[in-house]
Coordinates of C-alpha atoms in Angstrom, one line a residue:
Chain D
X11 CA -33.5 29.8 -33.5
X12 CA -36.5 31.2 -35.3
X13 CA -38.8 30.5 -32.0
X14 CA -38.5 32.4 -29.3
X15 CA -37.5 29.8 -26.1
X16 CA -39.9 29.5 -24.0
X17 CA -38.8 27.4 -20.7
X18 CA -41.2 25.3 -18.6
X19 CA -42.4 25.4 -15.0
X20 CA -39.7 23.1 -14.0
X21 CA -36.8 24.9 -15.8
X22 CA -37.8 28.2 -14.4
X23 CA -37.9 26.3 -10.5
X24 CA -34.4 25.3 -11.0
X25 CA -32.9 28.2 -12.6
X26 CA -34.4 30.8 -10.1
X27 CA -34.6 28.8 -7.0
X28 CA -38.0 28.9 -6.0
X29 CA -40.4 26.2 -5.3
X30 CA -43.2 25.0 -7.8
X31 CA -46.1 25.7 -5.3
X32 CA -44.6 29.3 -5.0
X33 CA -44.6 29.8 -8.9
X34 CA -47.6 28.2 -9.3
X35 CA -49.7 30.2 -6.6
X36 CA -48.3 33.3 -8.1
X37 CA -49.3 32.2 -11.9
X38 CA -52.9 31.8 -10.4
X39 CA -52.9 34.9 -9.1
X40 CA -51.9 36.9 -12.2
X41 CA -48.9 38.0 -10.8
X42 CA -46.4 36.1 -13.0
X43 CA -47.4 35.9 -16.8
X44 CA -47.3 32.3 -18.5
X45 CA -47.9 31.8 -22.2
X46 CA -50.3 28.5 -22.9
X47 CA -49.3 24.9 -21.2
X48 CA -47.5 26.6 -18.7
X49 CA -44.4 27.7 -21.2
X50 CA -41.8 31.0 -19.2
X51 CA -40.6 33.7 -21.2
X52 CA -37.3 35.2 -20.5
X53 CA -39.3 38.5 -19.2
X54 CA -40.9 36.6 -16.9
X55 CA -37.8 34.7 -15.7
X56 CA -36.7 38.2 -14.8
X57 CA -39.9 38.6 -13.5
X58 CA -39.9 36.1 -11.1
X59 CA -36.2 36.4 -9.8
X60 CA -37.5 39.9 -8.7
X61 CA -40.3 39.3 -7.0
X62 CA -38.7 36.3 -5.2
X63 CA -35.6 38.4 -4.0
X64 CA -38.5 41.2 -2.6
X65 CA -40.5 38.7 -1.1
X66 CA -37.6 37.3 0.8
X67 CA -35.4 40.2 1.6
X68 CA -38.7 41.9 2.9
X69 CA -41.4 40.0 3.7
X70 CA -43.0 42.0 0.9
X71 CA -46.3 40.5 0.3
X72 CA -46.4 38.7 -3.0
X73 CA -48.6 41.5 -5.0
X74 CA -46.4 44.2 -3.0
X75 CA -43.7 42.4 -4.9
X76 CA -45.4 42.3 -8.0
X77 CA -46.0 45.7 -8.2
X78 CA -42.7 46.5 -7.5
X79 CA -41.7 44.3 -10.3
X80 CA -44.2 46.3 -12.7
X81 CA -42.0 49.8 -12.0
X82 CA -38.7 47.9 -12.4
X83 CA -39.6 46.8 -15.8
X84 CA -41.4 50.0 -16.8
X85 CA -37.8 51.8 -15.9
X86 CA -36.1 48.8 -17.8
X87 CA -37.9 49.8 -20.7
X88 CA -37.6 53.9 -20.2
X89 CA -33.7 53.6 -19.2
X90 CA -33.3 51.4 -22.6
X91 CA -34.9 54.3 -24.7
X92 CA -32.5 56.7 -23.0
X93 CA -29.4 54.3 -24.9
Chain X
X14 CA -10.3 30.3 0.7
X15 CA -11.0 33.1 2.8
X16 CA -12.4 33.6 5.7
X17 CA -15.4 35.7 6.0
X18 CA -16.8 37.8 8.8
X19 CA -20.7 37.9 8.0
X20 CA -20.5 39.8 10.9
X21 CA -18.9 42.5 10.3
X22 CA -20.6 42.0 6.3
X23 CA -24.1 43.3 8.0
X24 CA -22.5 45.4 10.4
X25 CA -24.0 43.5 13.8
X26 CA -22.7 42.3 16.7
X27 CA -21.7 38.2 16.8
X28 CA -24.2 38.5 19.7
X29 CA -26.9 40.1 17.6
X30 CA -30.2 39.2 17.7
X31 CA -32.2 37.2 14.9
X32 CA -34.5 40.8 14.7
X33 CA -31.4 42.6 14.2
X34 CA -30.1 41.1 12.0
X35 CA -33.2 41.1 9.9
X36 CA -33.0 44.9 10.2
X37 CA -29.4 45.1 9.0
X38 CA -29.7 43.4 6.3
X39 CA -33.0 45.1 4.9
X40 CA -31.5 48.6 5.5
X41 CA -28.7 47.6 3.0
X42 CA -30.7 45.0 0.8
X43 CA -32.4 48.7 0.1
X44 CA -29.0 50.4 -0.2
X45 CA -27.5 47.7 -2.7
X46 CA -30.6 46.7 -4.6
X47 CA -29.2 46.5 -8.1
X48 CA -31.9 48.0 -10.2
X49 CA -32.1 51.1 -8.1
X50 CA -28.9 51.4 -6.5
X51 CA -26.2 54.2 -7.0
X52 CA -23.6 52.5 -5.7
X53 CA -20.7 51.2 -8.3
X54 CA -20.0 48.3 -6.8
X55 CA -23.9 47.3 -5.7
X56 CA -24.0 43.7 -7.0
X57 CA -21.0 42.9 -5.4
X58 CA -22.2 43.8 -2.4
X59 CA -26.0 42.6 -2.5
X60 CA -24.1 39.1 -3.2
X61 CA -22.4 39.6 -0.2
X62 CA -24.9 41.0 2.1
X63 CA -27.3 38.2 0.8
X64 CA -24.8 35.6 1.3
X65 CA -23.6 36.5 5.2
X66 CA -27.9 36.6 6.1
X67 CA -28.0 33.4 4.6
X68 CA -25.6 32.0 7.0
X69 CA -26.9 34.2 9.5
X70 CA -30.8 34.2 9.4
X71 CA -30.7 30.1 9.7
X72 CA -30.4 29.3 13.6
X73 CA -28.7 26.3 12.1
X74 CA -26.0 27.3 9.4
X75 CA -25.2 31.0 12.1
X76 CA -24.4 27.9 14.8
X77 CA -22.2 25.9 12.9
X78 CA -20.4 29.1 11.7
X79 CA -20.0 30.7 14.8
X80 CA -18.1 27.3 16.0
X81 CA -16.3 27.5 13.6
X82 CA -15.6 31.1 12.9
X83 CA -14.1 31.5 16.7
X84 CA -10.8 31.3 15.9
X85 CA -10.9 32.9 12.4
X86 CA -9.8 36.4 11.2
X87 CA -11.6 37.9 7.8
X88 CA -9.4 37.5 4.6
X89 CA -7.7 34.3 6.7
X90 CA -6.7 31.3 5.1
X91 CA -9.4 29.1 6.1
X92 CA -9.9 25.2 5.6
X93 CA -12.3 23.7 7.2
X94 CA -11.9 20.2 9.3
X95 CA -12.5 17.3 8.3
X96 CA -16.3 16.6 9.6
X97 CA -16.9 19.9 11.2
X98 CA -20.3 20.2 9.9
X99 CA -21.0 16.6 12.0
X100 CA -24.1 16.9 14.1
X101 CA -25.9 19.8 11.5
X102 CA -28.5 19.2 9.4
X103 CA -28.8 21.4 6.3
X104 CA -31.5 22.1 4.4
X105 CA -30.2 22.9 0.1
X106 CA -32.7 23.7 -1.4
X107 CA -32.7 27.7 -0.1
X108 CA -30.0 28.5 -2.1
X109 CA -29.7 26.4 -4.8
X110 CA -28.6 28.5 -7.7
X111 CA -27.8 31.7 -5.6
X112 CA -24.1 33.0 -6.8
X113 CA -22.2 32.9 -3.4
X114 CA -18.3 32.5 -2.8
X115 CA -16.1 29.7 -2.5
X116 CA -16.1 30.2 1.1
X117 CA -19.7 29.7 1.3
X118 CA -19.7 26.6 -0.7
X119 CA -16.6 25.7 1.0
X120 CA -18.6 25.9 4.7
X121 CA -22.1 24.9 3.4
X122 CA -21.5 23.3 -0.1
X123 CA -21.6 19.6 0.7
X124 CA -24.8 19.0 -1.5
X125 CA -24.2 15.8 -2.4
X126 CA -24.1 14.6 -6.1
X127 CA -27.2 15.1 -7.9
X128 CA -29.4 13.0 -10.1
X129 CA -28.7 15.0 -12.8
X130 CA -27.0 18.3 -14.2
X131 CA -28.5 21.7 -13.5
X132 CA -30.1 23.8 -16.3
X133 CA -27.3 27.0 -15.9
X134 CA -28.8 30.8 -16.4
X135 CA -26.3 33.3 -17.9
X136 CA -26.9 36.6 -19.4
X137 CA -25.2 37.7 -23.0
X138 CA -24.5 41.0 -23.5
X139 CA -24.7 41.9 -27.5
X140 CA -23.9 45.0 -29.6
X141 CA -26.7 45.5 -32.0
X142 CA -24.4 44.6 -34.9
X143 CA -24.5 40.9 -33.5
X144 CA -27.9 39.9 -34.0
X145 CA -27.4 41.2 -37.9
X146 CA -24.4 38.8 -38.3
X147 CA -24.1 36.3 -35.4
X148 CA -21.2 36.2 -32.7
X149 CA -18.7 34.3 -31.4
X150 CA -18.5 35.1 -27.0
X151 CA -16.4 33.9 -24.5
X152 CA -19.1 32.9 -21.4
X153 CA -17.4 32.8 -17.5
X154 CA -19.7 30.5 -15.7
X155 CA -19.4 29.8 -12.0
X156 CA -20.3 26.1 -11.7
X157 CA -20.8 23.8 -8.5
X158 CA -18.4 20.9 -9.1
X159 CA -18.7 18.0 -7.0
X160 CA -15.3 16.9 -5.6
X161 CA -13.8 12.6 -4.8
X162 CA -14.7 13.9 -0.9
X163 CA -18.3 14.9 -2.0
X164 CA -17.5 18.1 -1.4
X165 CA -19.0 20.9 -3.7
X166 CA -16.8 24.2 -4.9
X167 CA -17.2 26.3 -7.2
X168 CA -15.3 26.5 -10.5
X169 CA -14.8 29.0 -13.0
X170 CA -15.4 27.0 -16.5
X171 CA -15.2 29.4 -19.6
X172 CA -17.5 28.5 -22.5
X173 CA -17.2 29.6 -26.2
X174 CA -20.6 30.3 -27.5
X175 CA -21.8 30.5 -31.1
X176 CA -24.4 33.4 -31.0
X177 CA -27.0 32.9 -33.9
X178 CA -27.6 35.5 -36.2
X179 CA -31.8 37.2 -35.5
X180 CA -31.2 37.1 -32.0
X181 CA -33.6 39.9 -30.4
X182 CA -33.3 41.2 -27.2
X183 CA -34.9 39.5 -24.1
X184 CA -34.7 36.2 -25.9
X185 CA -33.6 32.9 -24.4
X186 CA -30.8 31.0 -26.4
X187 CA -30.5 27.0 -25.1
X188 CA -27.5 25.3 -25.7
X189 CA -28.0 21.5 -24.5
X190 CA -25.4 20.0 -22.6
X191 CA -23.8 22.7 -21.5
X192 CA -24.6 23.9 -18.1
X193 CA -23.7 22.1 -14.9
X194 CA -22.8 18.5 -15.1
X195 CA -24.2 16.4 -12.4
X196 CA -24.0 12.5 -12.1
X197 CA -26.3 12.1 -15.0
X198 CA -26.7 13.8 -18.4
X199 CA -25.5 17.6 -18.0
X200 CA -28.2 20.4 -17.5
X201 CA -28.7 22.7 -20.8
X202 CA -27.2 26.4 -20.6
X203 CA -29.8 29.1 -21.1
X204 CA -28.7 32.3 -21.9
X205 CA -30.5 35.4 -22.0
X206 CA -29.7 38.1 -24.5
X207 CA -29.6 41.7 -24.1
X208 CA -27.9 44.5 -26.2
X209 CA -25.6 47.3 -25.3
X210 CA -26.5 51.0 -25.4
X211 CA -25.1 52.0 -29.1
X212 CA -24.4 56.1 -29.8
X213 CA -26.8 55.2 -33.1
X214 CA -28.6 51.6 -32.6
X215 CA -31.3 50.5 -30.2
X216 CA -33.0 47.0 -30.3
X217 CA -36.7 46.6 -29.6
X218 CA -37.2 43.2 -29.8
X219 CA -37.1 42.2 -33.6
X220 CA -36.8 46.7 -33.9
X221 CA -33.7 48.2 -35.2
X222 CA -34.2 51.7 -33.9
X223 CA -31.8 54.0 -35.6
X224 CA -31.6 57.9 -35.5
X225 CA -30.9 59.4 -38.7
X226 CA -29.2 62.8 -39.5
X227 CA -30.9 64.9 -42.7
X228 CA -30.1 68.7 -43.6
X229 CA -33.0 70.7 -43.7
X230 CA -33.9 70.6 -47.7
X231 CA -33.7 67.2 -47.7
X232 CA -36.5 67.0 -44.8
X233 CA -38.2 69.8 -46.9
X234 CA -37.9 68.8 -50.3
X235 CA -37.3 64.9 -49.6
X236 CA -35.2 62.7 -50.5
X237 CA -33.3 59.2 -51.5
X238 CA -30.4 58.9 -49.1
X239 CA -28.0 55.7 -48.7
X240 CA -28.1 54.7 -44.8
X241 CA -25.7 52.8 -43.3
X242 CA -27.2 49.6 -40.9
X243 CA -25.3 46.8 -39.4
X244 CA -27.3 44.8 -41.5
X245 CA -25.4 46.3 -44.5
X246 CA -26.6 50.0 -46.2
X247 CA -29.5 50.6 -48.4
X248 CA -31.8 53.3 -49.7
X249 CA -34.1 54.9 -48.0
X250 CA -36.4 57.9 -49.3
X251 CA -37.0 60.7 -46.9
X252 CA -41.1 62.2 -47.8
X253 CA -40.7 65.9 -48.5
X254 CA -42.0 67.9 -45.6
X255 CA -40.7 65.7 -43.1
X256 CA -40.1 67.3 -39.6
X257 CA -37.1 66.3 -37.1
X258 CA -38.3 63.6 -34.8
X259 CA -40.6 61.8 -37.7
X260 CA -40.4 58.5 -37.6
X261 CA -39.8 56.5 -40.9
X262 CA -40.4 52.3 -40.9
X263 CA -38.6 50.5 -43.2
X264 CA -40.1 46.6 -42.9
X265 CA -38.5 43.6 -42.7
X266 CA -35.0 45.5 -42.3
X267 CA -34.8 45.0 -38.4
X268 CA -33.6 42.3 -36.8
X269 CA -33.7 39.4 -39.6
X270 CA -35.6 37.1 -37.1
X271 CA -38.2 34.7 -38.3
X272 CA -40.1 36.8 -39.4
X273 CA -38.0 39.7 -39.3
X274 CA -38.4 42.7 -37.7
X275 CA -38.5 46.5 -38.7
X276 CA -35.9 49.3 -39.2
X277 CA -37.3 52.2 -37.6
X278 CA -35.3 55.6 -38.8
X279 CA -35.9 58.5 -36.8
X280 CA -35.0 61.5 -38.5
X281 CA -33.5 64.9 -36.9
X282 CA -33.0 67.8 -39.0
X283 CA -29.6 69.1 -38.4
X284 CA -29.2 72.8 -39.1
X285 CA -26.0 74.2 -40.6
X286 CA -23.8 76.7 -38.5
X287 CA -24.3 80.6 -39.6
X288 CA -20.5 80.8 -39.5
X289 CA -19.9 81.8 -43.2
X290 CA -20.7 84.5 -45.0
X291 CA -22.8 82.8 -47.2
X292 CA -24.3 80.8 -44.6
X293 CA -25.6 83.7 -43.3
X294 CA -26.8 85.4 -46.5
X295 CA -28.8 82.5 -47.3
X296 CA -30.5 82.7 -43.6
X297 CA -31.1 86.2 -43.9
X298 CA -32.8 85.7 -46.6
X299 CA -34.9 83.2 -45.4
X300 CA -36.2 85.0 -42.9
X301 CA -36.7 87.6 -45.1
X302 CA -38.5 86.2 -47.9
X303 CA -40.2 83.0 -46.0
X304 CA -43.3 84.1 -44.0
X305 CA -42.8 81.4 -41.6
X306 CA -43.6 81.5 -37.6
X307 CA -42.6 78.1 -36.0
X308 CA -44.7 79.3 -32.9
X309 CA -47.7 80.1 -34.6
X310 CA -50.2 77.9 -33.5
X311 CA -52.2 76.2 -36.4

């Protein structure tokens, strides 16, 4: 437990229905962080569940989403020091 | 199960156009958006609203319901007939995963037994005492089942979980074998930790942040003061001259992680009510004696 889990391409596909070319296109970009080989954090599972949900309730462009997806997590991280 | 108007879910017309619908749903996918939304009950909803556009956005899933849906009042018992779905082709993969109701997978569920079990995604909601000593939690999971008729429904299984002590916030726990079993070897559940607001704790990752209450002299003069933790209580010695809001890092008493993380006190300076006499006689004469301006800039 002393490792933080890290899940791969494949596991993130399934768990937040997307598709790998989706993912993978948006990793490329720099719009999705990946650590080394490809390896998901749990941040950027949450990341990606996001920007998927605003890409297909809105047509939002992908780095429209992205963006988006940077202010959520800044006020993630700002309502979590409010307690 | 139920039957459900994803009609009247959007607010359109049965007649309403594929634009319209688009429209109706956006306006309250923005109303019930869960990170921003107001609204109590907003998840609910956003499950639902997402649920009825799936039906409804796909020319193909909207047609088969609205055959079937003629004769059906919302909150009906519905069952659907034997082979109804005859002569649609469905495409799974668009909501693999997605949370919707019994009724959905009840109309749209026949996925068909897969290969193997699905990896299941929960979330784990921790007080900050947890990660110090571990945890025993009770998990509901909604699981796809696959029934004798190849029929998929979703069942409520409940899960007792072993939470690991070091467990920091935003951190994925696997457990193998325990999310949705399929025809082959079942998928792992993943589950994702996060920490409830505590009146005194906040977790930072491997951070134990922890506000701690001093009187004034020991701020001034410093101090050794015993401080309670979930990790158990220890010393900790307050600097003299320390001001309210300082912060004070004690490492390696955070989270105890591998390698651990820190306890960060932050220390407010609680002032004693003038409500005795001698409360007040010692304030008076402070003011008196102490030449001290807290607005004088330095």
């Amino acid at each position: 437990m002393s490792e933080e889990e890290l899940l791969t391409l494949e596991e993130v596909v399934l768990v937040c229905a997307v598709t790998p070319e989706w993912l993978r296109d948006r990793v490329e970009e720099g719009l999705v962080p990946a650590a080394p080989e490809w390896r998901f954090s749990a941040v950027a599972v949450r990341r990606v569940r996001r920007m998927h949900a605003l890409e297909r309730d809105f047509d939002a462009a992908p780095e429209l989403a992205a963006l988006m997806a940077d202010l959520l997590e800044e006020l993630d991280a700002l309502r979590a020091r409010l307690g | 199960v139920e039957f459900k108007d994803y009609y009247q879910t959007l607010g359109v017309a049965r007649e309403a156009a594929a634009d319209e619908i688009r429209k109706a749903f956006r306006k309250l996918a923005r109303k019930y958006h869960p990170d921003v939304s107001k609204e109590p009950d907003a998840e609910a909803r956003m499950k639902e609203v997402n649920e009825a556009y799936a039906v409804l956005s796909d020319p193909e899933k909207r047609a088969a319901y609205d055959q079937l849906g003629r004769n059906y009042r919302p909150g009906e018992e519905f069952r659907p007939p034997p082979d109804w779905d005859a002569g649609f082709e469905f495409s799974h993969h668009d909501f693999q995963g997605a949370d919707f109701s019994d009724f959905f997978a009840e109309l749209f569920g026949r996925m068909g037994a897969r290969g193997h079990g699905q990896d299941h995604y929960a979330k784990v909601l921790l007080d900050a005492e947890d990660a110090f000593l571990g945890a025993a939690r009770q998990i509901a999971l909604r699981v796809p089942t696959v029934d004798a008729g190849g029929r998929v429904t979703l069942e409520t299984r409940t899960l007792n979980v072993k939470i690991p002590a070091g467990v920091r916030a935003g951190q994925l726990i696997r457990l193998a074998g325990q999310g949705a079993a399929g025809a082959g070897k079942p998928g792992d559940l993943l589950l994702e930790v996060h920490f409830k607001p505590h009146a005194r704790y906040r977790v930072d990752g491997r951070d134990l942040h922890v506000d701690l209450p001093v009187a004034p002299w020991e701020a001034a003069l410093g101090a050794v003061l015993r401080v309670n933790v979930p990790g158990g209580a220890l010393n900790v010695r307050i600097p003299a001259g320390a001001q309210s809001g300082r912060v004070l890092r004690v490492r390696g008493k955070g989270i105890p992680a591998a390698p651990p993380g820190d306890l960060l006190l932050t220390l407010r300076v609680i002032l004693p009510s003038a409500d005795t006499p001698k409360a007040r006689e010692l304030y008076e004469q402070m003011a008196r004696d102490l030449a001290f301006d807290p607005r004088a800039t330095p």
